[in-house]
XYZ file of C-alpha atoms in Angstrom:
127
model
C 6.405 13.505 -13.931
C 4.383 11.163 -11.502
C 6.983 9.005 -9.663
C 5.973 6.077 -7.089
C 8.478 4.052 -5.318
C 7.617 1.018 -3.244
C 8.970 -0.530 -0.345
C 8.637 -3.041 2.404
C 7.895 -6.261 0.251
C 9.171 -9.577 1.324
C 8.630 -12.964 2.399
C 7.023 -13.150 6.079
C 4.739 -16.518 7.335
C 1.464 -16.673 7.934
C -0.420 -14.028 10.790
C 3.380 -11.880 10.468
C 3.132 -8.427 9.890
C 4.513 -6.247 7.012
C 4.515 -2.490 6.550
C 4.796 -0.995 2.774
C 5.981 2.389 1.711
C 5.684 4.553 -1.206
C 7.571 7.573 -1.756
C 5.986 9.698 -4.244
C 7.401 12.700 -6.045
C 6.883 15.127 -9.280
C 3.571 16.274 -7.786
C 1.389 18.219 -5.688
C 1.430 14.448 -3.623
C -1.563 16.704 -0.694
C -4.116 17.200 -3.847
C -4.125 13.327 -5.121
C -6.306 10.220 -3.901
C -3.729 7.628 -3.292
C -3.971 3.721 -2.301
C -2.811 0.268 -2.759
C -3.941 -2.535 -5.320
C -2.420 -6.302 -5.706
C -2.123 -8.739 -8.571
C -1.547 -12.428 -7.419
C -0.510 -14.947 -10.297
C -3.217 -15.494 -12.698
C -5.323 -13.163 -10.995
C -6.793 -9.798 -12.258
C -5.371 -6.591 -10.259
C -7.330 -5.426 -7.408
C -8.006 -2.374 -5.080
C -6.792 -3.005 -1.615
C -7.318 0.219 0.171
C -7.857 3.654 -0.914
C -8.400 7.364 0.212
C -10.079 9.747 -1.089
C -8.309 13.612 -1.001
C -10.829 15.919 -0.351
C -12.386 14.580 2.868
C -9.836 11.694 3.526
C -12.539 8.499 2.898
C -11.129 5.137 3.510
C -11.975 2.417 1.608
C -10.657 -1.524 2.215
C -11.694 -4.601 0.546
C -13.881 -6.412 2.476
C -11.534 -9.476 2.768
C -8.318 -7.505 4.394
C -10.502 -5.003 6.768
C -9.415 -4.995 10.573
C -6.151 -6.691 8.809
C -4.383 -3.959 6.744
C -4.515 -0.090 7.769
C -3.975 2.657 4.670
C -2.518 5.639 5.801
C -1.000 8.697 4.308
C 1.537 11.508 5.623
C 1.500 14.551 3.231
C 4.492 16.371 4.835
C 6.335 13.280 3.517
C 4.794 12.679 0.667
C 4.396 9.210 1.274
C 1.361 6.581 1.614
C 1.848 3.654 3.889
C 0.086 0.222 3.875
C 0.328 -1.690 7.309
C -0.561 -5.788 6.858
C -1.076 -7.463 10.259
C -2.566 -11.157 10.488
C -1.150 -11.644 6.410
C -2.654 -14.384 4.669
C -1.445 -16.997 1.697
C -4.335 -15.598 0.263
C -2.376 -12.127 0.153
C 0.258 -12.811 -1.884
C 0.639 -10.627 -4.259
C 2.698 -7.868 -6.313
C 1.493 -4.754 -3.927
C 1.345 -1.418 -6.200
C 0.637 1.901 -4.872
C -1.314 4.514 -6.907
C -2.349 8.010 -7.107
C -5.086 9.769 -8.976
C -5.623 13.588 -9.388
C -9.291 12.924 -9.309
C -9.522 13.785 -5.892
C -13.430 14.232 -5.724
C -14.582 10.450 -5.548
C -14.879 8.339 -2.484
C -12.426 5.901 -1.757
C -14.396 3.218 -2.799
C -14.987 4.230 -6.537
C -10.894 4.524 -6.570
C -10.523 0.776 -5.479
C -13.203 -0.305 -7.841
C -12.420 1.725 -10.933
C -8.883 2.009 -10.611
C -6.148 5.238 -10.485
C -4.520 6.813 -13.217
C -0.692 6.154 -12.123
C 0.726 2.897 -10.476
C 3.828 2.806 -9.238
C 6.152 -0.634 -10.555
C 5.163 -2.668 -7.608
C 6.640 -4.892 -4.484
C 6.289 -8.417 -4.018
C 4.627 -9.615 -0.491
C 4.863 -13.265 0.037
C 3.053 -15.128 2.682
C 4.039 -19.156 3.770
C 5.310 -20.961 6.083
């Protein structure tokens, strides 16, 4: 069974820096595309950042690149998500996701969406 954990969520103010973990488990975590996607209130969920498995293609929405850095470490099984220079616009429920597609490019993941999402953490940026 596909299990995704998230962590690092909180409140921080505007240009502060967060850093979100998942911990993933009850799969071969090294043969899966993972990434992050984001739901603000009354907004439809969106692909953050993504990478692809084969070849390790990055993908971030246009509006968070040079901002937020997707990374993954396989020996840990674990995907990261570091925010720098966070936005009000980024407030959002943060899930992580995985996808045993692992032939597309990390771009088709954020646009089309992954097959498991874990329950989500809750980044809030004011002043």
């Amino acid at each position: 069974e596909v299990q995704l954990v998230e962590s690092g969520g909180g409140l921080v103010r505007p240009g502060g820096s967060l850093r979100l973990s998942c911990a993933a488990s009850g799969f071969s975590f090294g043969d899966y595309a993972v990434g992050w996607f984001r739901q603000a209130p009354e907004k439809e969920r969106e692909g953050v950042s993504c990478i692809s498995a084969v070849d390790g293609n990055t993908y971030h929405k246009q509006s968070v690149k040079g901002r937020f850095t997707i990374s993954r470490d396989n020996a840990k099984n674990t995907v990261y998500l570091q925010m720098d220079n966070l936005k009000p616009e980024d407030t959002a429920v943060y899930y992580c996701a995985v996808d045993p597609r692992s032939y597309y490019s990390g771009s088709y993941y954020c646009h089309y969406g992954m097959n498991y999402l874990g329950k989500g953490t809750l980044v809030t940026v004011s002043s």
